XYZ file of C-alpha atoms in Angstrom:
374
model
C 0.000 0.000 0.000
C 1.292 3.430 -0.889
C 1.312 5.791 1.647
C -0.291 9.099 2.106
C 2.932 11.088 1.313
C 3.496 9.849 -1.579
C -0.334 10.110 -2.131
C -0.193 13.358 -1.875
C 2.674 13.969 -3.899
C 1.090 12.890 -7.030
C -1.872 14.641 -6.428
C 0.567 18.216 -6.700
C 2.082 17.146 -9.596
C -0.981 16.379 -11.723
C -1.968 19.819 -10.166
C 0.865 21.937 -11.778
C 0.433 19.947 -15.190
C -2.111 21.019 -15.244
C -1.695 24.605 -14.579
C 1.012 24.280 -16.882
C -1.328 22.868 -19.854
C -3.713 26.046 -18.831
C -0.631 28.721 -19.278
C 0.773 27.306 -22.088
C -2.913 26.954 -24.071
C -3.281 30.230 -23.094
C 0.198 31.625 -24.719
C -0.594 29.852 -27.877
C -3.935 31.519 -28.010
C -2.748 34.873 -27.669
C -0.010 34.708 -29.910
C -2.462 33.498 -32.821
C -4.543 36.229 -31.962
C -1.448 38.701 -32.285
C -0.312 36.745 -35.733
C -3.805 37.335 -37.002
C -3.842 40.976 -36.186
C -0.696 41.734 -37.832
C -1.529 39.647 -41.051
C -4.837 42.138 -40.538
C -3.031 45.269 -40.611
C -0.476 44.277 -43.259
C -3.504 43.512 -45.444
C -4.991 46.854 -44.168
C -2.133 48.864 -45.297
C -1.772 46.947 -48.936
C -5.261 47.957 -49.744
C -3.847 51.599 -48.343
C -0.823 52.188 -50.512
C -2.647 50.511 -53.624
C -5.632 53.163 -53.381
C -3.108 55.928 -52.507
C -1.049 54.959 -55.282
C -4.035 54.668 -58.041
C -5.446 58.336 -56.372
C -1.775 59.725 -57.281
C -0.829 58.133 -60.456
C -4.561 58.552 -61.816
C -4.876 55.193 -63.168
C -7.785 53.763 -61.330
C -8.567 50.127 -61.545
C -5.568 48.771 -62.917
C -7.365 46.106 -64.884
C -11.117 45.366 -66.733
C -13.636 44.161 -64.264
C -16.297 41.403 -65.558
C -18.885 43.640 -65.484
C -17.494 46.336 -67.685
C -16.305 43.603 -70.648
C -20.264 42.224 -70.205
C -21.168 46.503 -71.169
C -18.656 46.781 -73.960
C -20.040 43.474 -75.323
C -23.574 44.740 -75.017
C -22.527 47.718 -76.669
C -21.505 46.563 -79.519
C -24.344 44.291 -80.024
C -26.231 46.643 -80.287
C -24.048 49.095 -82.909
C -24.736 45.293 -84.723
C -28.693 45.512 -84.493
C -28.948 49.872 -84.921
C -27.115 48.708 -88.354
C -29.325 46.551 -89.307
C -32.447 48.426 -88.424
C -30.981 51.908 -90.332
C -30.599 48.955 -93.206
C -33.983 47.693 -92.751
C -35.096 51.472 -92.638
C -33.359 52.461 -95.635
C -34.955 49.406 -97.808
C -38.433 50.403 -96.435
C -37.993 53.809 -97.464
C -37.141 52.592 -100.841
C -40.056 50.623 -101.121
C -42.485 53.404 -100.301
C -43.165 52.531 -96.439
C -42.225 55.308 -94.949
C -43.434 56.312 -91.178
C -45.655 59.776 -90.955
C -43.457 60.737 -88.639
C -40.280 60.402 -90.773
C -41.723 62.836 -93.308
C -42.081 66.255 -92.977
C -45.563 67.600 -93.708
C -47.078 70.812 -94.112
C -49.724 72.397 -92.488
C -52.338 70.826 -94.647
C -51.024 67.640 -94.022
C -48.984 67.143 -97.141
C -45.364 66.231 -97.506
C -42.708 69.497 -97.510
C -40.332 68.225 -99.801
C -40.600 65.275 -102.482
C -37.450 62.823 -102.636
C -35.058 63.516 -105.359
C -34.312 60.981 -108.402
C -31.035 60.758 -108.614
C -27.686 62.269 -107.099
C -25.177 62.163 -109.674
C -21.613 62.708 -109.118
C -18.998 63.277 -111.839
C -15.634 61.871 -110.579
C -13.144 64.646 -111.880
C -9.173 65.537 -111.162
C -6.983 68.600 -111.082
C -6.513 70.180 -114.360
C -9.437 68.707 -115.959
C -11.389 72.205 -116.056
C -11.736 71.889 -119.911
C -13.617 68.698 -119.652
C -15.691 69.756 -116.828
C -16.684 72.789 -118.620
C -17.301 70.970 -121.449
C -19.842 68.836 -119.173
C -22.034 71.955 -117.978
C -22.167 73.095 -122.033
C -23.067 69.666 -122.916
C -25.523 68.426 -120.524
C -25.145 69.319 -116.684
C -25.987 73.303 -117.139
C -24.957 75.547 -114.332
C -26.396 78.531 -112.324
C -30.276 78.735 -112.883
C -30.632 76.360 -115.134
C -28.851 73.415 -112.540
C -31.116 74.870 -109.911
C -34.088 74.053 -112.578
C -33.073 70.810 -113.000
C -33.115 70.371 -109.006
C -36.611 71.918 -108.829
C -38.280 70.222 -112.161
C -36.858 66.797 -112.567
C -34.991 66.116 -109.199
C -31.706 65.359 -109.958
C -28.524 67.216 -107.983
C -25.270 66.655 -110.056
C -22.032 67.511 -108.412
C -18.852 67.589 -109.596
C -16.570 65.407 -107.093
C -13.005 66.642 -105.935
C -10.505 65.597 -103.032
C -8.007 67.569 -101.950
C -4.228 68.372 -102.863
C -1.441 66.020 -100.889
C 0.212 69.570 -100.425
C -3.078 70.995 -98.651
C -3.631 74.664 -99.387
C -1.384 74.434 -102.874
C -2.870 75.978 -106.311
C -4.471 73.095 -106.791
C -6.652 73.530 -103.824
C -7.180 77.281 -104.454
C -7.789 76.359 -107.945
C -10.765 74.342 -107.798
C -11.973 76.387 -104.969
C -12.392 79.484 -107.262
C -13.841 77.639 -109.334
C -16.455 76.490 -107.126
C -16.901 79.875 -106.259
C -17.964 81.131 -109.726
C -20.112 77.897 -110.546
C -21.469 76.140 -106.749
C -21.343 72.983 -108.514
C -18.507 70.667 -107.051
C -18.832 67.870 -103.729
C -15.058 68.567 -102.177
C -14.143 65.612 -100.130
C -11.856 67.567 -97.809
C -11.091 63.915 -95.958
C -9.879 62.629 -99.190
C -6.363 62.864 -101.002
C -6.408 63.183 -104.885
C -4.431 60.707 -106.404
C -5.046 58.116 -108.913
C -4.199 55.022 -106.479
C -7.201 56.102 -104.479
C -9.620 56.828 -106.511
C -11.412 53.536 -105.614
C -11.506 55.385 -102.155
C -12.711 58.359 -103.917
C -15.938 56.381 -105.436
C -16.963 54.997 -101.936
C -16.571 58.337 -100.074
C -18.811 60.117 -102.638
C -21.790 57.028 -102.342
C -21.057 57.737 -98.725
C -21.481 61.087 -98.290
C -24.305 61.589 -101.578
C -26.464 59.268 -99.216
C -26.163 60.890 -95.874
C -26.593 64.119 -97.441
C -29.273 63.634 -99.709
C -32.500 61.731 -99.593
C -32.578 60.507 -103.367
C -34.052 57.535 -105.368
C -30.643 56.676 -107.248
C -26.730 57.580 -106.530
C -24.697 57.288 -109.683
C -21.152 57.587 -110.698
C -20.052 59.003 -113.853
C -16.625 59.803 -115.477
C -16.016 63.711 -116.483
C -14.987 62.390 -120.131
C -18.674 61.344 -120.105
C -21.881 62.652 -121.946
C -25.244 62.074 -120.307
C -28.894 62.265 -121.333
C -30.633 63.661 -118.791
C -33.763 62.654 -119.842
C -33.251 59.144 -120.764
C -31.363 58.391 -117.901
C -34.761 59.522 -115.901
C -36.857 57.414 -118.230
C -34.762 54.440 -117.230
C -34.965 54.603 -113.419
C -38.419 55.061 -113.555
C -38.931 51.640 -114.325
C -36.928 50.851 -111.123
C -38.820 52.632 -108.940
C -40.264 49.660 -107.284
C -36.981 47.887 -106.800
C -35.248 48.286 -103.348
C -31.493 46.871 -104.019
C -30.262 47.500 -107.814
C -26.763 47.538 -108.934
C -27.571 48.714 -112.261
C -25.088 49.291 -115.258
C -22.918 47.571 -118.303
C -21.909 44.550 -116.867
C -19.121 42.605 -117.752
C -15.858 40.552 -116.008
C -12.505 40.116 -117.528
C -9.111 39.042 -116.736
C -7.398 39.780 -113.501
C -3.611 40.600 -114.333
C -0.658 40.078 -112.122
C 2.202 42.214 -113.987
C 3.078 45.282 -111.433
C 3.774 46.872 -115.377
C 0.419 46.457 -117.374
C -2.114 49.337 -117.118
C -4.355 47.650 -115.607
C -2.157 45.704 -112.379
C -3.989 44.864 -109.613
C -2.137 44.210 -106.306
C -4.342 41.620 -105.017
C -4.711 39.481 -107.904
C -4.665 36.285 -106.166
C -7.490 36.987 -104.577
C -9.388 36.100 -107.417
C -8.663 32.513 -107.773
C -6.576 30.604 -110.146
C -8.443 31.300 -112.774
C -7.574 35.400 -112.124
C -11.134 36.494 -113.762
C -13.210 38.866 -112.328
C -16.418 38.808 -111.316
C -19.424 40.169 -113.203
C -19.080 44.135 -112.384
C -20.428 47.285 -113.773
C -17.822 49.012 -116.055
C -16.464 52.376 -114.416
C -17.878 55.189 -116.919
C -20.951 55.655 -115.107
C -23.351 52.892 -113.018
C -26.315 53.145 -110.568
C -26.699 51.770 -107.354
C -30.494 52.594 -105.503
C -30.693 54.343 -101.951
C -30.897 51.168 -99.861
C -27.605 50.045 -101.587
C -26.009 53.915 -101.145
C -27.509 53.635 -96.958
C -24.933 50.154 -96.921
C -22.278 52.148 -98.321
C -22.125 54.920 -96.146
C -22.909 52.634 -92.925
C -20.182 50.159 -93.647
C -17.834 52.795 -95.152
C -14.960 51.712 -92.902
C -14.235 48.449 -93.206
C -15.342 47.771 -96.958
C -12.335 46.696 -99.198
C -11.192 48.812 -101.727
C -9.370 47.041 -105.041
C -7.318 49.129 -107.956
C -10.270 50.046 -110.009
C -12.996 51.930 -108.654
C -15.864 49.623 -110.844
C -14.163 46.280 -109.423
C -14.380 47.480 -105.874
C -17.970 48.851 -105.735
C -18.712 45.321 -107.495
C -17.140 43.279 -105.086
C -19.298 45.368 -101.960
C -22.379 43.729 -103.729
C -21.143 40.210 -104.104
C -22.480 38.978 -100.705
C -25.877 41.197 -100.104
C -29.577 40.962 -102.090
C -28.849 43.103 -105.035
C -29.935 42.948 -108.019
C -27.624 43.109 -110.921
C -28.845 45.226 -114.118
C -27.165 44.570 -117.299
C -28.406 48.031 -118.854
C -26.814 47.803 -122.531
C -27.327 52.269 -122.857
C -24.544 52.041 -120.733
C -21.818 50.414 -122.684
C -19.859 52.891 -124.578
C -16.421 51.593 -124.135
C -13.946 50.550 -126.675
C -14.894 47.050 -125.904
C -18.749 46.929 -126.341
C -19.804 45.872 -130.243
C -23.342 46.023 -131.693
C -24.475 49.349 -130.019
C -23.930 53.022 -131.287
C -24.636 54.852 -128.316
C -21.354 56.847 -127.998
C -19.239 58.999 -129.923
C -16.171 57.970 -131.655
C -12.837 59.270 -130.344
C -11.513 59.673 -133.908
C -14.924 60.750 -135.484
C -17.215 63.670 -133.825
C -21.022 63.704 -135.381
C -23.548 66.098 -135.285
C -23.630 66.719 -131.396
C -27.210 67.684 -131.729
C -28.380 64.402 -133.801
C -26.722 62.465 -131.017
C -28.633 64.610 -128.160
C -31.644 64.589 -129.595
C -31.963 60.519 -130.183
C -34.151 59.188 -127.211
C -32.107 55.636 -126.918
C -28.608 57.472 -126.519
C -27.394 57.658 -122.572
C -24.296 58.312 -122.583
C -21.227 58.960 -124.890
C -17.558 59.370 -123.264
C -13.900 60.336 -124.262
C -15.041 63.623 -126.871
C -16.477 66.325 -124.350
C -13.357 68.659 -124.487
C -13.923 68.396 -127.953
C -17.118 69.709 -127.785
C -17.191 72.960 -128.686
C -19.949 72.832 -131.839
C -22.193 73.142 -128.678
C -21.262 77.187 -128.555
Protein backbone atom coordinates (compact mmCIF):
# COMPACT_ATOMS: atom_id res chain seq x y z
CA UNK A 1 0.00 0.00 0.00
CA UNK A 2 1.29 3.43 -0.89
CA UNK A 3 1.31 5.79 1.65
CA UNK A 4 -0.29 9.10 2.11
CA UNK A 5 2.93 11.09 1.31
CA UNK A 6 3.50 9.85 -1.58
CA UNK A 7 -0.33 10.11 -2.13
CA UNK A 8 -0.19 13.36 -1.87
CA UNK A 9 2.67 13.97 -3.90
CA UNK A 10 1.09 12.89 -7.03
CA UNK A 11 -1.87 14.64 -6.43
CA UNK A 12 0.57 18.22 -6.70
CA UNK A 13 2.08 17.15 -9.60
CA UNK A 14 -0.98 16.38 -11.72
CA UNK A 15 -1.97 19.82 -10.17
CA UNK A 16 0.87 21.94 -11.78
CA UNK A 17 0.43 19.95 -15.19
CA UNK A 18 -2.11 21.02 -15.24
CA UNK A 19 -1.70 24.60 -14.58
CA UNK A 20 1.01 24.28 -16.88
CA UNK A 21 -1.33 22.87 -19.85
CA UNK A 22 -3.71 26.05 -18.83
CA UNK A 23 -0.63 28.72 -19.28
CA UNK A 24 0.77 27.31 -22.09
CA UNK A 25 -2.91 26.95 -24.07
CA UNK A 26 -3.28 30.23 -23.09
CA UNK A 27 0.20 31.62 -24.72
CA UNK A 28 -0.59 29.85 -27.88
CA UNK A 29 -3.93 31.52 -28.01
CA UNK A 30 -2.75 34.87 -27.67
CA UNK A 31 -0.01 34.71 -29.91
CA UNK A 32 -2.46 33.50 -32.82
CA UNK A 33 -4.54 36.23 -31.96
CA UNK A 34 -1.45 38.70 -32.29
CA UNK A 35 -0.31 36.75 -35.73
CA UNK A 36 -3.80 37.33 -37.00
CA UNK A 37 -3.84 40.98 -36.19
CA UNK A 38 -0.70 41.73 -37.83
CA UNK A 39 -1.53 39.65 -41.05
CA UNK A 40 -4.84 42.14 -40.54
CA UNK A 41 -3.03 45.27 -40.61
CA UNK A 42 -0.48 44.28 -43.26
CA UNK A 43 -3.50 43.51 -45.44
CA UNK A 44 -4.99 46.85 -44.17
CA UNK A 45 -2.13 48.86 -45.30
CA UNK A 46 -1.77 46.95 -48.94
CA UNK A 47 -5.26 47.96 -49.74
CA UNK A 48 -3.85 51.60 -48.34
CA UNK A 49 -0.82 52.19 -50.51
CA UNK A 50 -2.65 50.51 -53.62
CA UNK A 51 -5.63 53.16 -53.38
CA UNK A 52 -3.11 55.93 -52.51
CA UNK A 53 -1.05 54.96 -55.28
CA UNK A 54 -4.03 54.67 -58.04
CA UNK A 55 -5.45 58.34 -56.37
CA UNK A 56 -1.78 59.72 -57.28
CA UNK A 57 -0.83 58.13 -60.46
CA UNK A 58 -4.56 58.55 -61.82
CA UNK A 59 -4.88 55.19 -63.17
CA UNK A 60 -7.79 53.76 -61.33
CA UNK A 61 -8.57 50.13 -61.54
CA UNK A 62 -5.57 48.77 -62.92
CA UNK A 63 -7.36 46.11 -64.88
CA UNK A 64 -11.12 45.37 -66.73
CA UNK A 65 -13.64 44.16 -64.26
CA UNK A 66 -16.30 41.40 -65.56
CA UNK A 67 -18.88 43.64 -65.48
CA UNK A 68 -17.49 46.34 -67.68
CA UNK A 69 -16.30 43.60 -70.65
CA UNK A 70 -20.26 42.22 -70.21
CA UNK A 71 -21.17 46.50 -71.17
CA UNK A 72 -18.66 46.78 -73.96
CA UNK A 73 -20.04 43.47 -75.32
CA UNK A 74 -23.57 44.74 -75.02
CA UNK A 75 -22.53 47.72 -76.67
CA UNK A 76 -21.50 46.56 -79.52
CA UNK A 77 -24.34 44.29 -80.02
CA UNK A 78 -26.23 46.64 -80.29
CA UNK A 79 -24.05 49.09 -82.91
CA UNK A 80 -24.74 45.29 -84.72
CA UNK A 81 -28.69 45.51 -84.49
CA UNK A 82 -28.95 49.87 -84.92
CA UNK A 83 -27.12 48.71 -88.35
CA UNK A 84 -29.32 46.55 -89.31
CA UNK A 85 -32.45 48.43 -88.42
CA UNK A 86 -30.98 51.91 -90.33
CA UNK A 87 -30.60 48.95 -93.21
CA UNK A 88 -33.98 47.69 -92.75
CA UNK A 89 -35.10 51.47 -92.64
CA UNK A 90 -33.36 52.46 -95.63
CA UNK A 91 -34.95 49.41 -97.81
CA UNK A 92 -38.43 50.40 -96.44
CA UNK A 93 -37.99 53.81 -97.46
CA UNK A 94 -37.14 52.59 -100.84
CA UNK A 95 -40.06 50.62 -101.12
CA UNK A 96 -42.48 53.40 -100.30
CA UNK A 97 -43.17 52.53 -96.44
CA UNK A 98 -42.23 55.31 -94.95
CA UNK A 99 -43.43 56.31 -91.18
CA UNK A 100 -45.66 59.78 -90.95
CA UNK A 101 -43.46 60.74 -88.64
CA UNK A 102 -40.28 60.40 -90.77
CA UNK A 103 -41.72 62.84 -93.31
CA UNK A 104 -42.08 66.25 -92.98
CA UNK A 105 -45.56 67.60 -93.71
CA UNK A 106 -47.08 70.81 -94.11
CA UNK A 107 -49.72 72.40 -92.49
CA UNK A 108 -52.34 70.83 -94.65
CA UNK A 109 -51.02 67.64 -94.02
CA UNK A 110 -48.98 67.14 -97.14
CA UNK A 111 -45.36 66.23 -97.51
CA UNK A 112 -42.71 69.50 -97.51
CA UNK A 113 -40.33 68.23 -99.80
CA UNK A 114 -40.60 65.27 -102.48
CA UNK A 115 -37.45 62.82 -102.64
CA UNK A 116 -35.06 63.52 -105.36
CA UNK A 117 -34.31 60.98 -108.40
CA UNK A 118 -31.03 60.76 -108.61
CA UNK A 119 -27.69 62.27 -107.10
CA UNK A 120 -25.18 62.16 -109.67
CA UNK A 121 -21.61 62.71 -109.12
CA UNK A 122 -19.00 63.28 -111.84
CA UNK A 123 -15.63 61.87 -110.58
CA UNK A 124 -13.14 64.65 -111.88
CA UNK A 125 -9.17 65.54 -111.16
CA UNK A 126 -6.98 68.60 -111.08
CA UNK A 127 -6.51 70.18 -114.36
CA UNK A 128 -9.44 68.71 -115.96
CA UNK A 129 -11.39 72.20 -116.06
CA UNK A 130 -11.74 71.89 -119.91
CA UNK A 131 -13.62 68.70 -119.65
CA UNK A 132 -15.69 69.76 -116.83
CA UNK A 133 -16.68 72.79 -118.62
CA UNK A 134 -17.30 70.97 -121.45
CA UNK A 135 -19.84 68.84 -119.17
CA UNK A 136 -22.03 71.96 -117.98
CA UNK A 137 -22.17 73.10 -122.03
CA UNK A 138 -23.07 69.67 -122.92
CA UNK A 139 -25.52 68.43 -120.52
CA UNK A 140 -25.14 69.32 -116.68
CA UNK A 141 -25.99 73.30 -117.14
CA UNK A 142 -24.96 75.55 -114.33
CA UNK A 143 -26.40 78.53 -112.32
CA UNK A 144 -30.28 78.73 -112.88
CA UNK A 145 -30.63 76.36 -115.13
CA UNK A 146 -28.85 73.42 -112.54
CA UNK A 147 -31.12 74.87 -109.91
CA UNK A 148 -34.09 74.05 -112.58
CA UNK A 149 -33.07 70.81 -113.00
CA UNK A 150 -33.12 70.37 -109.01
CA UNK A 151 -36.61 71.92 -108.83
CA UNK A 152 -38.28 70.22 -112.16
CA UNK A 153 -36.86 66.80 -112.57
CA UNK A 154 -34.99 66.12 -109.20
CA UNK A 155 -31.71 65.36 -109.96
CA UNK A 156 -28.52 67.22 -107.98
CA UNK A 157 -25.27 66.65 -110.06
CA UNK A 158 -22.03 67.51 -108.41
CA UNK A 159 -18.85 67.59 -109.60
CA UNK A 160 -16.57 65.41 -107.09
CA UNK A 161 -13.00 66.64 -105.94
CA UNK A 162 -10.50 65.60 -103.03
CA UNK A 163 -8.01 67.57 -101.95
CA UNK A 164 -4.23 68.37 -102.86
CA UNK A 165 -1.44 66.02 -100.89
CA UNK A 166 0.21 69.57 -100.42
CA UNK A 167 -3.08 71.00 -98.65
CA UNK A 168 -3.63 74.66 -99.39
CA UNK A 169 -1.38 74.43 -102.87
CA UNK A 170 -2.87 75.98 -106.31
CA UNK A 171 -4.47 73.09 -106.79
CA UNK A 172 -6.65 73.53 -103.82
CA UNK A 173 -7.18 77.28 -104.45
CA UNK A 174 -7.79 76.36 -107.94
CA UNK A 175 -10.77 74.34 -107.80
CA UNK A 176 -11.97 76.39 -104.97
CA UNK A 177 -12.39 79.48 -107.26
CA UNK A 178 -13.84 77.64 -109.33
CA UNK A 179 -16.46 76.49 -107.13
CA UNK A 180 -16.90 79.87 -106.26
CA UNK A 181 -17.96 81.13 -109.73
CA UNK A 182 -20.11 77.90 -110.55
CA UNK A 183 -21.47 76.14 -106.75
CA UNK A 184 -21.34 72.98 -108.51
CA UNK A 185 -18.51 70.67 -107.05
CA UNK A 186 -18.83 67.87 -103.73
CA UNK A 187 -15.06 68.57 -102.18
CA UNK A 188 -14.14 65.61 -100.13
CA UNK A 189 -11.86 67.57 -97.81
CA UNK A 190 -11.09 63.92 -95.96
CA UNK A 191 -9.88 62.63 -99.19
CA UNK A 192 -6.36 62.86 -101.00
CA UNK A 193 -6.41 63.18 -104.89
CA UNK A 194 -4.43 60.71 -106.40
CA UNK A 195 -5.05 58.12 -108.91
CA UNK A 196 -4.20 55.02 -106.48
CA UNK A 197 -7.20 56.10 -104.48
CA UNK A 198 -9.62 56.83 -106.51
CA UNK A 199 -11.41 53.54 -105.61
CA UNK A 200 -11.51 55.39 -102.15
CA UNK A 201 -12.71 58.36 -103.92
CA UNK A 202 -15.94 56.38 -105.44
CA UNK A 203 -16.96 55.00 -101.94
CA UNK A 204 -16.57 58.34 -100.07
CA UNK A 205 -18.81 60.12 -102.64
CA UNK A 206 -21.79 57.03 -102.34
CA UNK A 207 -21.06 57.74 -98.72
CA UNK A 208 -21.48 61.09 -98.29
CA UNK A 209 -24.30 61.59 -101.58
CA UNK A 210 -26.46 59.27 -99.22
CA UNK A 211 -26.16 60.89 -95.87
CA UNK A 212 -26.59 64.12 -97.44
CA UNK A 213 -29.27 63.63 -99.71
CA UNK A 214 -32.50 61.73 -99.59
CA UNK A 215 -32.58 60.51 -103.37
CA UNK A 216 -34.05 57.53 -105.37
CA UNK A 217 -30.64 56.68 -107.25
CA UNK A 218 -26.73 57.58 -106.53
CA UNK A 219 -24.70 57.29 -109.68
CA UNK A 220 -21.15 57.59 -110.70
CA UNK A 221 -20.05 59.00 -113.85
CA UNK A 222 -16.63 59.80 -115.48
CA UNK A 223 -16.02 63.71 -116.48
CA UNK A 224 -14.99 62.39 -120.13
CA UNK A 225 -18.67 61.34 -120.10
CA UNK A 226 -21.88 62.65 -121.95
CA UNK A 227 -25.24 62.07 -120.31
CA UNK A 228 -28.89 62.27 -121.33
CA UNK A 229 -30.63 63.66 -118.79
CA UNK A 230 -33.76 62.65 -119.84
CA UNK A 231 -33.25 59.14 -120.76
CA UNK A 232 -31.36 58.39 -117.90
CA UNK A 233 -34.76 59.52 -115.90
CA UNK A 234 -36.86 57.41 -118.23
CA UNK A 235 -34.76 54.44 -117.23
CA UNK A 236 -34.96 54.60 -113.42
CA UNK A 237 -38.42 55.06 -113.56
CA UNK A 238 -38.93 51.64 -114.33
CA UNK A 239 -36.93 50.85 -111.12
CA UNK A 240 -38.82 52.63 -108.94
CA UNK A 241 -40.26 49.66 -107.28
CA UNK A 242 -36.98 47.89 -106.80
CA UNK A 243 -35.25 48.29 -103.35
CA UNK A 244 -31.49 46.87 -104.02
CA UNK A 245 -30.26 47.50 -107.81
CA UNK A 246 -26.76 47.54 -108.93
CA UNK A 247 -27.57 48.71 -112.26
CA UNK A 248 -25.09 49.29 -115.26
CA UNK A 249 -22.92 47.57 -118.30
CA UNK A 250 -21.91 44.55 -116.87
CA UNK A 251 -19.12 42.60 -117.75
CA UNK A 252 -15.86 40.55 -116.01
CA UNK A 253 -12.50 40.12 -117.53
CA UNK A 254 -9.11 39.04 -116.74
CA UNK A 255 -7.40 39.78 -113.50
CA UNK A 256 -3.61 40.60 -114.33
CA UNK A 257 -0.66 40.08 -112.12
CA UNK A 258 2.20 42.21 -113.99
CA UNK A 259 3.08 45.28 -111.43
CA UNK A 260 3.77 46.87 -115.38
CA UNK A 261 0.42 46.46 -117.37
CA UNK A 262 -2.11 49.34 -117.12
CA UNK A 263 -4.35 47.65 -115.61
CA UNK A 264 -2.16 45.70 -112.38
CA UNK A 265 -3.99 44.86 -109.61
CA UNK A 266 -2.14 44.21 -106.31
CA UNK A 267 -4.34 41.62 -105.02
CA UNK A 268 -4.71 39.48 -107.90
CA UNK A 269 -4.67 36.29 -106.17
CA UNK A 270 -7.49 36.99 -104.58
CA UNK A 271 -9.39 36.10 -107.42
CA UNK A 272 -8.66 32.51 -107.77
CA UNK A 273 -6.58 30.60 -110.15
CA UNK A 274 -8.44 31.30 -112.77
CA UNK A 275 -7.57 35.40 -112.12
CA UNK A 276 -11.13 36.49 -113.76
CA UNK A 277 -13.21 38.87 -112.33
CA UNK A 278 -16.42 38.81 -111.32
CA UNK A 279 -19.42 40.17 -113.20
CA UNK A 280 -19.08 44.13 -112.38
CA UNK A 281 -20.43 47.28 -113.77
CA UNK A 282 -17.82 49.01 -116.06
CA UNK A 283 -16.46 52.38 -114.42
CA UNK A 284 -17.88 55.19 -116.92
CA UNK A 285 -20.95 55.66 -115.11
CA UNK A 286 -23.35 52.89 -113.02
CA UNK A 287 -26.32 53.15 -110.57
CA UNK A 288 -26.70 51.77 -107.35
CA UNK A 289 -30.49 52.59 -105.50
CA UNK A 290 -30.69 54.34 -101.95
CA UNK A 291 -30.90 51.17 -99.86
CA UNK A 292 -27.60 50.04 -101.59
CA UNK A 293 -26.01 53.91 -101.14
CA UNK A 294 -27.51 53.64 -96.96
CA UNK A 295 -24.93 50.15 -96.92
CA UNK A 296 -22.28 52.15 -98.32
CA UNK A 297 -22.12 54.92 -96.15
CA UNK A 298 -22.91 52.63 -92.93
CA UNK A 299 -20.18 50.16 -93.65
CA UNK A 300 -17.83 52.80 -95.15
CA UNK A 301 -14.96 51.71 -92.90
CA UNK A 302 -14.24 48.45 -93.21
CA UNK A 303 -15.34 47.77 -96.96
CA UNK A 304 -12.33 46.70 -99.20
CA UNK A 305 -11.19 48.81 -101.73
CA UNK A 306 -9.37 47.04 -105.04
CA UNK A 307 -7.32 49.13 -107.96
CA UNK A 308 -10.27 50.05 -110.01
CA UNK A 309 -13.00 51.93 -108.65
CA UNK A 310 -15.86 49.62 -110.84
CA UNK A 311 -14.16 46.28 -109.42
CA UNK A 312 -14.38 47.48 -105.87
CA UNK A 313 -17.97 48.85 -105.74
CA UNK A 314 -18.71 45.32 -107.49
CA UNK A 315 -17.14 43.28 -105.09
CA UNK A 316 -19.30 45.37 -101.96
CA UNK A 317 -22.38 43.73 -103.73
CA UNK A 318 -21.14 40.21 -104.10
CA UNK A 319 -22.48 38.98 -100.71
CA UNK A 320 -25.88 41.20 -100.10
CA UNK A 321 -29.58 40.96 -102.09
CA UNK A 322 -28.85 43.10 -105.04
CA UNK A 323 -29.94 42.95 -108.02
CA UNK A 324 -27.62 43.11 -110.92
CA UNK A 325 -28.84 45.23 -114.12
CA UNK A 326 -27.16 44.57 -117.30
CA UNK A 327 -28.41 48.03 -118.85
CA UNK A 328 -26.81 47.80 -122.53
CA UNK A 329 -27.33 52.27 -122.86
CA UNK A 330 -24.54 52.04 -120.73
CA UNK A 331 -21.82 50.41 -122.68
CA UNK A 332 -19.86 52.89 -124.58
CA UNK A 333 -16.42 51.59 -124.14
CA UNK A 334 -13.95 50.55 -126.68
CA UNK A 335 -14.89 47.05 -125.90
CA UNK A 336 -18.75 46.93 -126.34
CA UNK A 337 -19.80 45.87 -130.24
CA UNK A 338 -23.34 46.02 -131.69
CA UNK A 339 -24.47 49.35 -130.02
CA UNK A 340 -23.93 53.02 -131.29
CA UNK A 341 -24.64 54.85 -128.32
CA UNK A 342 -21.35 56.85 -128.00
CA UNK A 343 -19.24 59.00 -129.92
CA UNK A 344 -16.17 57.97 -131.66
CA UNK A 345 -12.84 59.27 -130.34
CA UNK A 346 -11.51 59.67 -133.91
CA UNK A 347 -14.92 60.75 -135.48
CA UNK A 348 -17.22 63.67 -133.83
CA UNK A 349 -21.02 63.70 -135.38
CA UNK A 350 -23.55 66.10 -135.28
CA UNK A 351 -23.63 66.72 -131.40
CA UNK A 352 -27.21 67.68 -131.73
CA UNK A 353 -28.38 64.40 -133.80
CA UNK A 354 -26.72 62.46 -131.02
CA UNK A 355 -28.63 64.61 -128.16
CA UNK A 356 -31.64 64.59 -129.59
CA UNK A 357 -31.96 60.52 -130.18
CA UNK A 358 -34.15 59.19 -127.21
CA UNK A 359 -32.11 55.64 -126.92
CA UNK A 360 -28.61 57.47 -126.52
CA UNK A 361 -27.39 57.66 -122.57
CA UNK A 362 -24.30 58.31 -122.58
CA UNK A 363 -21.23 58.96 -124.89
CA UNK A 364 -17.56 59.37 -123.26
CA UNK A 365 -13.90 60.34 -124.26
CA UNK A 366 -15.04 63.62 -126.87
CA UNK A 367 -16.48 66.33 -124.35
CA UNK A 368 -13.36 68.66 -124.49
CA UNK A 369 -13.92 68.40 -127.95
CA UNK A 370 -17.12 69.71 -127.78
CA UNK A 371 -17.19 72.96 -128.69
CA UNK A 372 -19.95 72.83 -131.84
CA UNK A 373 -22.19 73.14 -128.68
CA UNK A 374 -21.26 77.19 -128.56
Amino acid sequence: MQSRGSSNRLSGLAFRSRIWALMLSMFATMAAIYVAGRLWQDAQSRVFLIKELDRITGQGQSAISVDDTLKVIACREQQKKLSALEMELAAAKQEGFVSKHLTKTNTDGTASRKRLLAVIGILTRFGRKNNRDAVRKAWMSSGAALKKLEDDKGIIIRFVIGRSPNRGDSSDKDIDNENRQTNDFMILENHVEAPEENSKKTKLFFAHAADTWDAEFYAKVNDDVYVNIDALGSMLGAYLDKPRVYIGCMKSGEVFSEPTHKWYEPDWWKFGDGKSYFRHASGEMFVISQAVAQFISINRAILRTYAHDDVSVGSWFIGLDVKHIDEAKFCCSSWSSGLSLCLSNTHTPDITQVIGGEDVLLCPQTLVHMEILE
